[in-house]
Short mmCIF file of C-alpha atoms and ligand atoms in Angstrom, two decimals:
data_model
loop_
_atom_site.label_atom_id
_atom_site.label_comp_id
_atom_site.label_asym_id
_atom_site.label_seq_id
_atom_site.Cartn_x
_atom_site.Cartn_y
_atom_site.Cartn_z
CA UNK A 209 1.41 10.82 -59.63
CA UNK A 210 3.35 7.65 -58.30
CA UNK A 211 4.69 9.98 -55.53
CA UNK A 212 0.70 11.14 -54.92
CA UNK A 213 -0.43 7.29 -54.96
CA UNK A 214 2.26 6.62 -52.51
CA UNK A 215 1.47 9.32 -50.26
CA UNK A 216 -2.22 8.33 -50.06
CA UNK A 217 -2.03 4.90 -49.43
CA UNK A 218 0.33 6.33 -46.29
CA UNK A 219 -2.39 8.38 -45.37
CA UNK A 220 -5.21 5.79 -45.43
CA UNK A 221 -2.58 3.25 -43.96
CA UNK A 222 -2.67 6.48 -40.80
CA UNK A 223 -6.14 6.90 -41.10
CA UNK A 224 -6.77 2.58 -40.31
CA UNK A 225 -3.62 2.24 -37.96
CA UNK A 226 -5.93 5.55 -35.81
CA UNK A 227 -9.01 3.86 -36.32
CA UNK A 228 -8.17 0.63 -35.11
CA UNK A 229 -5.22 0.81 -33.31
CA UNK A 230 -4.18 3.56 -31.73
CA UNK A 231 -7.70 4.94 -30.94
CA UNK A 232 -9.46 2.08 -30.42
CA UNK A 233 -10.66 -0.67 -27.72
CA UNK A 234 -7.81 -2.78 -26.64
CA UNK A 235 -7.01 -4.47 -24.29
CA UNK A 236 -4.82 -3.74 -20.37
CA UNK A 237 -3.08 -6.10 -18.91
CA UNK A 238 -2.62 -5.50 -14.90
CA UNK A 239 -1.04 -6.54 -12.58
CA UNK A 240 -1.60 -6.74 -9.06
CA UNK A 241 -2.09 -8.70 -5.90
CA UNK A 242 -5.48 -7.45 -4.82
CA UNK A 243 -6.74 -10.84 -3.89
CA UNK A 244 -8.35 -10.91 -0.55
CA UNK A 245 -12.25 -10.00 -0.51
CA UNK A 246 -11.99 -6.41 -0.11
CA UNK A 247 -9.58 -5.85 -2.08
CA UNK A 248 -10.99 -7.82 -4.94
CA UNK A 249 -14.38 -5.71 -4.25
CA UNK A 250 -12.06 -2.00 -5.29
CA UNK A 251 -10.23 -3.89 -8.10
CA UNK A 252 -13.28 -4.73 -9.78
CA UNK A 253 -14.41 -1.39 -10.03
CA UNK A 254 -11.66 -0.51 -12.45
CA UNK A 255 -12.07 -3.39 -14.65
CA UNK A 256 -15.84 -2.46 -14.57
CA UNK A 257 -15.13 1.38 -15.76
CA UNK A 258 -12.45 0.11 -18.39
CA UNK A 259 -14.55 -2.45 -19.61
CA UNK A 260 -17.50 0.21 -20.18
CA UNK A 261 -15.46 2.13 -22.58
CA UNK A 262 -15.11 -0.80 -24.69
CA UNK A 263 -11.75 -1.90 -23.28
CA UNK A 264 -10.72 -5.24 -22.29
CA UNK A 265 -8.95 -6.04 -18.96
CA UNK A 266 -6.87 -9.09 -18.59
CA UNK A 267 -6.51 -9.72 -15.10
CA UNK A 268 -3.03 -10.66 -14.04
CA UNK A 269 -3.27 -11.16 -10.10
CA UNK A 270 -0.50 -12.98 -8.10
CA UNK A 271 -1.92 -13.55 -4.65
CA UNK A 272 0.79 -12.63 -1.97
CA UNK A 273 -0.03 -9.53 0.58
CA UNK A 274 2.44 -6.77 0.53
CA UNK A 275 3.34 -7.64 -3.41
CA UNK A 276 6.82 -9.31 -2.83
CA UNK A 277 6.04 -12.27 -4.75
CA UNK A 278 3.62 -9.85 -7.60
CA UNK A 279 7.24 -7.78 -7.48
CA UNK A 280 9.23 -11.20 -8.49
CA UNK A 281 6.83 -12.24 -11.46
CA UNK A 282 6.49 -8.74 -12.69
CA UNK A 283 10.79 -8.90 -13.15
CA UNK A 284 10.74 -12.09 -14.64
CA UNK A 285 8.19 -10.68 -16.92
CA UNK A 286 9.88 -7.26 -18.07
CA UNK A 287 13.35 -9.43 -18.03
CA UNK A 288 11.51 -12.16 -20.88
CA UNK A 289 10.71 -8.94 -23.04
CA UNK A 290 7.23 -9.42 -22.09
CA UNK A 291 5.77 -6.83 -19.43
CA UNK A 292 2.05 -6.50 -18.79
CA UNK A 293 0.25 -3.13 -19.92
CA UNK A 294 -0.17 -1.76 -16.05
CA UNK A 295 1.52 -3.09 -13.21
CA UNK A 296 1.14 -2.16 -9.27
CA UNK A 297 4.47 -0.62 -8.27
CA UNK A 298 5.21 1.99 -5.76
CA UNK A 299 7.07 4.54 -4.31
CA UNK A 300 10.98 4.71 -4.81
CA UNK A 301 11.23 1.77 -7.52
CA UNK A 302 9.54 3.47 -9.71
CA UNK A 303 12.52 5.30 -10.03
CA UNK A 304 14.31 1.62 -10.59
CA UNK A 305 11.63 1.29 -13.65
CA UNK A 306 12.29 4.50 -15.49
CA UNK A 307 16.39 3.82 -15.45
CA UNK A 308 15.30 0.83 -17.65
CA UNK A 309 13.57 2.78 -20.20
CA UNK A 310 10.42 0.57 -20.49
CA UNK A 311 7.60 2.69 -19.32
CA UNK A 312 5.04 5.13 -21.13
CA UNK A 313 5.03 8.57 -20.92
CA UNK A 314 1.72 9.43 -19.39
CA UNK A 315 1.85 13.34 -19.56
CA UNK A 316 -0.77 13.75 -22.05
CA UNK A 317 -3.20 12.07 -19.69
CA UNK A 318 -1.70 14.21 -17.26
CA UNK A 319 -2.10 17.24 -19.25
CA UNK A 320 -5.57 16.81 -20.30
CA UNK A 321 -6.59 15.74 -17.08
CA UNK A 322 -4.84 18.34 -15.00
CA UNK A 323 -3.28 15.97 -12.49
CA UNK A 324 -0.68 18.46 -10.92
CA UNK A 325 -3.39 20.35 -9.71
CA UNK A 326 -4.95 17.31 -8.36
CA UNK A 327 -2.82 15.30 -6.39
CA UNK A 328 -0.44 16.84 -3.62
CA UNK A 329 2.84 17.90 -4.91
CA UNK A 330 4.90 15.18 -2.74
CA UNK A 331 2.47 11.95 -4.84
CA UNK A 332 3.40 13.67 -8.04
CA UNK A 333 6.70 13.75 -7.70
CA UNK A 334 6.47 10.36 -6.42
CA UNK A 335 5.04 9.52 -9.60
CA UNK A 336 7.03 11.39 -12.03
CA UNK A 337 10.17 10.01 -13.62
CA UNK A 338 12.91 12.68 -14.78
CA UNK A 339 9.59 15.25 -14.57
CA UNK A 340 7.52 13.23 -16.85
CA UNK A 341 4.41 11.17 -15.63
CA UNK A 342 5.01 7.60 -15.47
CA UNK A 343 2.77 6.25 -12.87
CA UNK A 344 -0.84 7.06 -11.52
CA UNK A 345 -1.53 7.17 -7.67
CA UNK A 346 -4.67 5.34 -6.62
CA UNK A 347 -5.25 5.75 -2.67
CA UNK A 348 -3.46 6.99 0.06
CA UNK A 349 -3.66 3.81 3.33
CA UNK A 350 -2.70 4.42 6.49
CA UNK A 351 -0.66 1.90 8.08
CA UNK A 352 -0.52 2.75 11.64
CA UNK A 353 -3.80 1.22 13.08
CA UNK A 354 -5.36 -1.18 15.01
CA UNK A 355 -8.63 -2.93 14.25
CA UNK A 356 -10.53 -3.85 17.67
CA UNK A 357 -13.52 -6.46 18.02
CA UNK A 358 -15.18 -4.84 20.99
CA UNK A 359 -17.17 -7.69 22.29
CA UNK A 360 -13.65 -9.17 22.68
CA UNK A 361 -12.94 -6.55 25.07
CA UNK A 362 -15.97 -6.76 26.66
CA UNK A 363 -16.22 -10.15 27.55
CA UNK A 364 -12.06 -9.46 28.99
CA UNK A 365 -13.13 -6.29 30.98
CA UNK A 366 -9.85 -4.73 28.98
CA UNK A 367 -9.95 -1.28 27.51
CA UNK A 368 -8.76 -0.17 24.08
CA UNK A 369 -5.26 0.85 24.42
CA UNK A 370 -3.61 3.93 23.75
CA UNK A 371 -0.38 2.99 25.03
CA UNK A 372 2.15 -0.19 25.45
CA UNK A 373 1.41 -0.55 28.40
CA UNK A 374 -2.33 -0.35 28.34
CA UNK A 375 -1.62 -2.46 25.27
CA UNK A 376 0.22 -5.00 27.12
CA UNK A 377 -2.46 -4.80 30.00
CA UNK A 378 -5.31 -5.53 27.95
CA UNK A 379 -3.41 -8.37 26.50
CA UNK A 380 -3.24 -10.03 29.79
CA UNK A 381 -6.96 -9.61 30.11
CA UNK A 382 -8.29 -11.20 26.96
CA UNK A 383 -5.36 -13.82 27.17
CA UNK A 384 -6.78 -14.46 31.07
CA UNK A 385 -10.25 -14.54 29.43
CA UNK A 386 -9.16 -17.70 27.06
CA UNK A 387 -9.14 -15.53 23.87
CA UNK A 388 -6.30 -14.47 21.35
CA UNK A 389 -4.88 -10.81 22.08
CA UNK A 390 -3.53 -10.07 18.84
CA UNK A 391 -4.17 -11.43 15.91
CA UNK A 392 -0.85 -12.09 13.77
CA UNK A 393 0.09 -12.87 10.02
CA UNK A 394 3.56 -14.29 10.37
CA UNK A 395 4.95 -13.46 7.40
CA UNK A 396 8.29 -10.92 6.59
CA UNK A 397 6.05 -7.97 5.36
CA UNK A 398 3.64 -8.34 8.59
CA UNK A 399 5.86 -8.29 10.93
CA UNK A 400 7.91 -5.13 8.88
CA UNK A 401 4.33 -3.28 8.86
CA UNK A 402 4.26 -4.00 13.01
CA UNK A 403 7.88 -3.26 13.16
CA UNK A 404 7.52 0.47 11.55
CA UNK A 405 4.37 0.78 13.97
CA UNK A 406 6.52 1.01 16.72
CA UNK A 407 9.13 2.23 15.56
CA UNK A 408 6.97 5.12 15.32
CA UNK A 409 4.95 4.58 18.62
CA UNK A 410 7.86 4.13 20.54
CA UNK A 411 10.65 5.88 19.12
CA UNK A 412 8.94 9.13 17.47
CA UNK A 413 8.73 11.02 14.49
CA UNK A 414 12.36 11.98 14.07
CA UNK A 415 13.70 8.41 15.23
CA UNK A 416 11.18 6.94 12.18
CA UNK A 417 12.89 8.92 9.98
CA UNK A 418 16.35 8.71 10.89
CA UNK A 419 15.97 5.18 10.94
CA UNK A 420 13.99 4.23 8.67
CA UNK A 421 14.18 6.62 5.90
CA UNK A 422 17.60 7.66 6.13
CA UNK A 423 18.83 3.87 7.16
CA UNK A 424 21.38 5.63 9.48
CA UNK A 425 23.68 3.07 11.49
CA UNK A 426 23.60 5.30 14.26
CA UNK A 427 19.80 5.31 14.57
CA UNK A 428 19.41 1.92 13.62
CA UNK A 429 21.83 0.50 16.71
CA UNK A 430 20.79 2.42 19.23
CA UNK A 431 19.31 2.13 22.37
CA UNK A 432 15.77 3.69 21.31
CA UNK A 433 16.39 0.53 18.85
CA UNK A 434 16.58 -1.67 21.35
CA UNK A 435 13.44 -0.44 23.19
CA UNK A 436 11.66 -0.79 19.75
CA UNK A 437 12.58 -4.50 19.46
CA UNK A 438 11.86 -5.55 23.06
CA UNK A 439 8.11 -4.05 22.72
CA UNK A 440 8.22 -5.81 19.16
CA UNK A 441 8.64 -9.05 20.47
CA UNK A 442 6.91 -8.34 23.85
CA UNK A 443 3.49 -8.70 21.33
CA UNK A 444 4.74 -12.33 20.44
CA UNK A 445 3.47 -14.24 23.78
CA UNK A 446 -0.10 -12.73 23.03
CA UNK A 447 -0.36 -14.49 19.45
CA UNK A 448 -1.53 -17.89 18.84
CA UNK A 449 0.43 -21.00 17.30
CA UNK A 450 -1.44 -20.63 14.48
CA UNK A 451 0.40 -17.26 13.54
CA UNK A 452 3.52 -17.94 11.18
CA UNK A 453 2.91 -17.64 7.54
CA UNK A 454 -0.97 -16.93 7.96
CA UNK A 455 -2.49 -14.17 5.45
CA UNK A 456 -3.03 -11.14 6.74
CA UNK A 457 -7.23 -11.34 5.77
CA UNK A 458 -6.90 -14.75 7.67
CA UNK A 459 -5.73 -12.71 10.90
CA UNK A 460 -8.13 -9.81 10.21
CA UNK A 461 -11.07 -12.62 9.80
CA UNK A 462 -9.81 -13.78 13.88
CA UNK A 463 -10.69 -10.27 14.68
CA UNK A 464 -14.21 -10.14 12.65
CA UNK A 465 -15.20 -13.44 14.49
CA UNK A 466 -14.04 -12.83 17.67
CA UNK A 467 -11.42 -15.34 18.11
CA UNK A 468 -8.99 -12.41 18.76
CA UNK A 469 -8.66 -8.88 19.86
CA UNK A 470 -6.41 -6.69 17.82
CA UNK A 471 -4.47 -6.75 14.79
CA UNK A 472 -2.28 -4.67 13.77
CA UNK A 473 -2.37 -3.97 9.90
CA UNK A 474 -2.82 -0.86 7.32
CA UNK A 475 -6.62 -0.14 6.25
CA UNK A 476 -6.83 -2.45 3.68
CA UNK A 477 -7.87 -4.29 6.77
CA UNK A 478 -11.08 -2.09 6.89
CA UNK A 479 -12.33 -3.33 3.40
CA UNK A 480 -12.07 -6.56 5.28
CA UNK A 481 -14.92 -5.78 7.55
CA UNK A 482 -16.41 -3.26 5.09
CA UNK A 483 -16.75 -7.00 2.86
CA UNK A 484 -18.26 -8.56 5.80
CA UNK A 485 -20.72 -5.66 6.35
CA UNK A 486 -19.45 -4.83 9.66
CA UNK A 487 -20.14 -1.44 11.01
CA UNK A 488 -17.05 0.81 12.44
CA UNK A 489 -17.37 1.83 15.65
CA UNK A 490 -20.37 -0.85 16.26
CA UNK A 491 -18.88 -4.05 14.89
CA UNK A 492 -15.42 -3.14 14.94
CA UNK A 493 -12.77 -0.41 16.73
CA UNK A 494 -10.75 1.37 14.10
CA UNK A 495 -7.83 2.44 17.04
CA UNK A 496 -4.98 4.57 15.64
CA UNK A 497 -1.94 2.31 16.93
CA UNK A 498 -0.46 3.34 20.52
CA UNK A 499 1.84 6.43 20.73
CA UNK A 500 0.96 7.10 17.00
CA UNK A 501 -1.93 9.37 17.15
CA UNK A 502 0.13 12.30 15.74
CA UNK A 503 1.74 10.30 12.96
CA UNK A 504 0.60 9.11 9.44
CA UNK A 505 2.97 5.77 8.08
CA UNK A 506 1.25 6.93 4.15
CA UNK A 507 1.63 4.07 1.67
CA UNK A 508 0.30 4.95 -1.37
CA UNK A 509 -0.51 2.26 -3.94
CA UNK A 510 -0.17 3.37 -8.16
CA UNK A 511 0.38 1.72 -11.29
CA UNK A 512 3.19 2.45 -13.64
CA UNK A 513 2.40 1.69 -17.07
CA UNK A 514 4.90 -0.27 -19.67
CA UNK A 515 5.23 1.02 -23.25
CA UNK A 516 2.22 -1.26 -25.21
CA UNK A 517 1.59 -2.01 -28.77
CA UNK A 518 0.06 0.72 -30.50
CA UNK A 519 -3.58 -1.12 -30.81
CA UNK A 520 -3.37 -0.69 -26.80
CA UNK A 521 -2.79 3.16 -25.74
CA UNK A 522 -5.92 3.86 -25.56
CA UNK A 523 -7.00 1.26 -23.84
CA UNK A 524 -3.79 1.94 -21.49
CA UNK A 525 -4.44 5.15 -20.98
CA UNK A 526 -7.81 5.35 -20.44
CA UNK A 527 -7.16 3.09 -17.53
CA UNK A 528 -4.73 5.78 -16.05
CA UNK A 529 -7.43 8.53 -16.72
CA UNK A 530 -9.95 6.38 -14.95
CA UNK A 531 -7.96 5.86 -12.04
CA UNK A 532 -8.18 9.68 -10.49
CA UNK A 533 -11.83 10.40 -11.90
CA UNK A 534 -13.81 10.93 -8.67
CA UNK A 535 -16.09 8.44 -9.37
CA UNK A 536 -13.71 5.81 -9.12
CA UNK A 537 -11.60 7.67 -6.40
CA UNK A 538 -15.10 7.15 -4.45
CA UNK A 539 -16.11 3.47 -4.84
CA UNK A 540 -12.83 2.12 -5.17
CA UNK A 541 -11.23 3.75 -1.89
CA UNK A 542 -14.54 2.77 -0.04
CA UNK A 543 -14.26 -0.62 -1.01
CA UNK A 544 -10.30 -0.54 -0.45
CA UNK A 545 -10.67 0.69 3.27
CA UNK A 546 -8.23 3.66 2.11
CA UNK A 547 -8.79 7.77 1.64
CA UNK A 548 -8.85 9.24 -1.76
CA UNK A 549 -5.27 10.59 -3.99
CA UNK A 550 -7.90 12.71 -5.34
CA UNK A 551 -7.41 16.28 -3.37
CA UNK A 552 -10.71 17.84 -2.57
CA UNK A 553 -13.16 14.97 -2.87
CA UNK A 554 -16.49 15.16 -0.53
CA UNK A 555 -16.26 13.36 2.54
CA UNK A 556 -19.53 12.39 2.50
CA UNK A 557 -19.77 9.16 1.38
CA UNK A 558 -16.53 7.92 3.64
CA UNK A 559 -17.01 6.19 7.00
CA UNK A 560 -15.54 7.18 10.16
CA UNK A 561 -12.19 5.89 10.64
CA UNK A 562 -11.40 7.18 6.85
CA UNK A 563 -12.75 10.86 7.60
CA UNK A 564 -10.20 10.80 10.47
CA UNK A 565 -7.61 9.62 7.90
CA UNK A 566 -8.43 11.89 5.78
CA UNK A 567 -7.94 14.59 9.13
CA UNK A 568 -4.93 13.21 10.30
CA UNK A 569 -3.52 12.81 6.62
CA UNK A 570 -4.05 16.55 6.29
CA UNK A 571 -2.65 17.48 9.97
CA UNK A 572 0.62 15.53 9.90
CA UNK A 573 1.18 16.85 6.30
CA UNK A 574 1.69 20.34 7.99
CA UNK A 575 3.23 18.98 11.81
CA UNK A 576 5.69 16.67 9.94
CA UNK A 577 4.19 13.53 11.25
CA UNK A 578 3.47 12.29 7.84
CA UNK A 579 5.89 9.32 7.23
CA UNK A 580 6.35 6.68 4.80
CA UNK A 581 6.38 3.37 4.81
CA UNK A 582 9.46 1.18 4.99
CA UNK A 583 7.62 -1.97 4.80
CA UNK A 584 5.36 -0.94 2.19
CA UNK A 585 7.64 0.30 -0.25
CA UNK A 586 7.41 4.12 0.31
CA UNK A 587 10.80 5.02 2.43
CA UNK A 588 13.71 3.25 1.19
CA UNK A 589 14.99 1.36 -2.01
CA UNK A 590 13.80 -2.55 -1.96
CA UNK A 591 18.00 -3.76 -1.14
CA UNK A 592 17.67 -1.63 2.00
CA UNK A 593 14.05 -2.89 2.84
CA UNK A 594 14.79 -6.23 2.32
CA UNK A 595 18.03 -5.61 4.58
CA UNK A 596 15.80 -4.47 7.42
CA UNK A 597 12.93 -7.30 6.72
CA UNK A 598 15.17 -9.98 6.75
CA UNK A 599 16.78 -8.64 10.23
CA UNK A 600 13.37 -8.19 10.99
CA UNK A 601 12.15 -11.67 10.82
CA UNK A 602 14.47 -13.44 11.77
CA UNK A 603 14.90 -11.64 15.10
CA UNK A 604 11.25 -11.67 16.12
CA UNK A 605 11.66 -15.74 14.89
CA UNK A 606 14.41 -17.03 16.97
CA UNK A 607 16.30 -16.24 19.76
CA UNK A 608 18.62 -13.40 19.08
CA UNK A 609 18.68 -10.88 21.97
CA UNK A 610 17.08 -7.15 20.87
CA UNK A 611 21.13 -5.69 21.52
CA UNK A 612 22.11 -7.83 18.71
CA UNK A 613 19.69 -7.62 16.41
CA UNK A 614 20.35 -3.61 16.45
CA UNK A 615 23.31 -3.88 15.92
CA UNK A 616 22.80 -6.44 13.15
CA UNK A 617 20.24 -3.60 11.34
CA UNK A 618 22.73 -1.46 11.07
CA UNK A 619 25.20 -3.69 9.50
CA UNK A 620 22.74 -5.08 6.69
CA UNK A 621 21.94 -1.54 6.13
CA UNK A 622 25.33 -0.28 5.96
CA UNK A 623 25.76 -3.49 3.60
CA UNK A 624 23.07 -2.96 1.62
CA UNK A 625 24.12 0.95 0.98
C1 LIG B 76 0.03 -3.22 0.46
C2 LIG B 76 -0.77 -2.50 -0.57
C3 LIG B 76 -2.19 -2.50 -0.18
C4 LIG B 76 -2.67 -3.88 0.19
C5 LIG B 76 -1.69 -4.63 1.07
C6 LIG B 76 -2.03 -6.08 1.33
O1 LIG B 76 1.38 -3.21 0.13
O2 LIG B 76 -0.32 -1.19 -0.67
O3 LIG B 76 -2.96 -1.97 -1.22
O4 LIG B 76 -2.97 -4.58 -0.93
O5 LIG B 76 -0.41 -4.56 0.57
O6 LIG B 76 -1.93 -6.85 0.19
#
């Protein structure tokens, strides 16, 4: 009998501790640095599906394009014992996450949900730590773009380029005309994402990847190097003294105004203009970045997910189911300016420049052009990124010749190894 009494007040104890916590509303923490009006427009679509299942979401943004300073907090956090629910995280460090033990297994989800059969194999794995589900992809943005204002052109008699030199050409012409070229965010990621551009545009396919997916010495000093840097800093005469350590939505809002040209910048950039209710291919030129037209710099953005209390799973993952539903695949990656995770979605409801995406993303998956980003987290391990960065930076920032600073990329690499 005692044994009996025992057993059912275990039961009932189940029974309450599935009722109200494990099954229950709860609440997500996430984090993320979706700040800028676009990207505040997709994020809220999340918290609005979470929040009609009876979950609570407790927004944890840290402003800071690119996420360097969201990727600082976030260790401080985990270090203090303390991680949020959900936090934005990509590519290789997720790997870095799931050595430390802290994050949820999110195959059930994955399971029920049939995510292998949704996402491309390459994401998944991506996404999978030691074969087990750990983080959800969101989007798939294209970094390897530049966003036009037209009238600028116009008004310059300059043409949209679709190589340096017409690049460099049309600079002249809107710089003669008393405008801004290019439109520039100096800050370390900014000038990384402009770096890989033409590192691609100018050096190829195979150079991209030897160089910056590999991190080989021989790639990185190398004369194709060199040619890289000069066009690199070539740009810097056609920016404005308004350009170091201005957001990247600042520089993008020169370019919706008309104060400038170009910019440089992944899609994210769209949900800019998509914000402002700007038109592509009316308001705004959606350019895939010179040389580039056969390549795809992919940067896809995902949460991982830290192990909760138990009153919180469901809220947790319900969040991660959420995330690849096709509603939210829709609205979200219209709002975000990128193409759906989500294999086989309509294209329908998706403008021009992300149908082409969505074409190109497709196309280089099969020609090889598909690459991934080094600035944005996708190619290399963060000591090797921050290696390049830093070389980076401080070359397009001072005086050091382009010989140099090759030869000084291969070095932090080789240190960084
Ligand atoms: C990228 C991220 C994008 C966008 C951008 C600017 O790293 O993948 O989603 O937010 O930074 O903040």
């Amino acid at each position: 009998m005692k044994f009996l009494k025992g057993a059912l007040i275990v039961l009932v104890a189940c029974m309450f501790f599935f009722c109200e916590g494990a099954g229950g509303p709860g609440e997500v923490e996430v984090l993320h640095w979706w700040t800028s009006g676009g990207e505040a427009a997709a994020v809220a679509v999340l918290k609005e599906m979470l929040e009609e299942e009876g979950h609570t979401w407790k927004d944890f943004a840290v402003a800071g394009g690119g996420g360097d300073q969201a990727m600082t907090v976030l260790k401080s956090r985990a270090v203090a014992g303390n991680p949020p629910a959900a936090a934005q995280v990509k590519g290789p460090q997720i790997q870095l996450w799931g050595d430390e033990g802290v994050l949820t297994n999110l195959d059930d989800v994955a399971q029920a949900e049939k995510w292998d059969e949704l996402v491309p194999k390459v994401v998944a794995d991506i996404m999978k730590y030691q074969g087990h589900w750990v983080a959800v992809p969101v989007n798939v943005h294209r970094i390897n773009w530049m966003w036009c204002n037209p009238e600028v052109f116009k008004k310059a008699g300059a043409k949209i380029p679709t190589t340096w030199a017409e690049f460099e050409d049309a600079c002249k012409k809107i710089q003669a005309a008393g405008m801004i070229p290019v439109a520039w965010g100096g800050q370390p990621w900014q000038e990384a994402t402009v770096f890989e551009i033409i590192v691609a545009g100018v050096g190829g396919t195979d150079f991209y990847k030897k160089a910056l997916v590999d991190a080989d010495p021989a790639a990185l000093n190398s004369p194709t190097m060199v040619e890289v840097l000069k066009t690199f800093k070539m740009i810097k005469q056609y920016t404005d003294p308004g350009a170091p350590g201005r957001d990247w939505n600042l520089a993008t809002a020169m370019v919706i105004k008309g104060e400038a040209g170009m910019q440089f910048m992944g899609d994210w950039a769209k949900g800019e203009f998509t914000a402002a209710g700007k038109v592509p291919n009316t308001d705004y030129v959606a350019a895939v970045a010179p040389g580039t037209s056969k390549q795809f710099i992919f940067n896809i953005d995902s949460f991982i997910m830290f192990k909760v209390q138990a009153k919180n799973e469901a809220a947790q993952k319900a969040m991660a189911r959420l995330i690849l539903q096709p509603k939210f695949q829709e609205v979200f990656n219209i709002n975000k300016g990128s193409i759906p995770v989500r294999m086989g979605m309509p294209e329908g409801p998706f403008d021009a420049p992300a149908r082409l995406a969505m074409k190109d993303f497709s196309e280089t998956s099969k020609t090889g052009g598909l690459i991934p980003s080094m600035a944005h987290e996708m190619a290399v391990m963060p000591a090797i990124r921050g290696a390049i960065m830093d070389v980076v930076t401080n070359f397009y920032n001072s005086d050091l010749s382009a010989e140099d600073a090759a030869a000084q990329l291969a070095d932090a690499v080789k240190a960084a190894k």
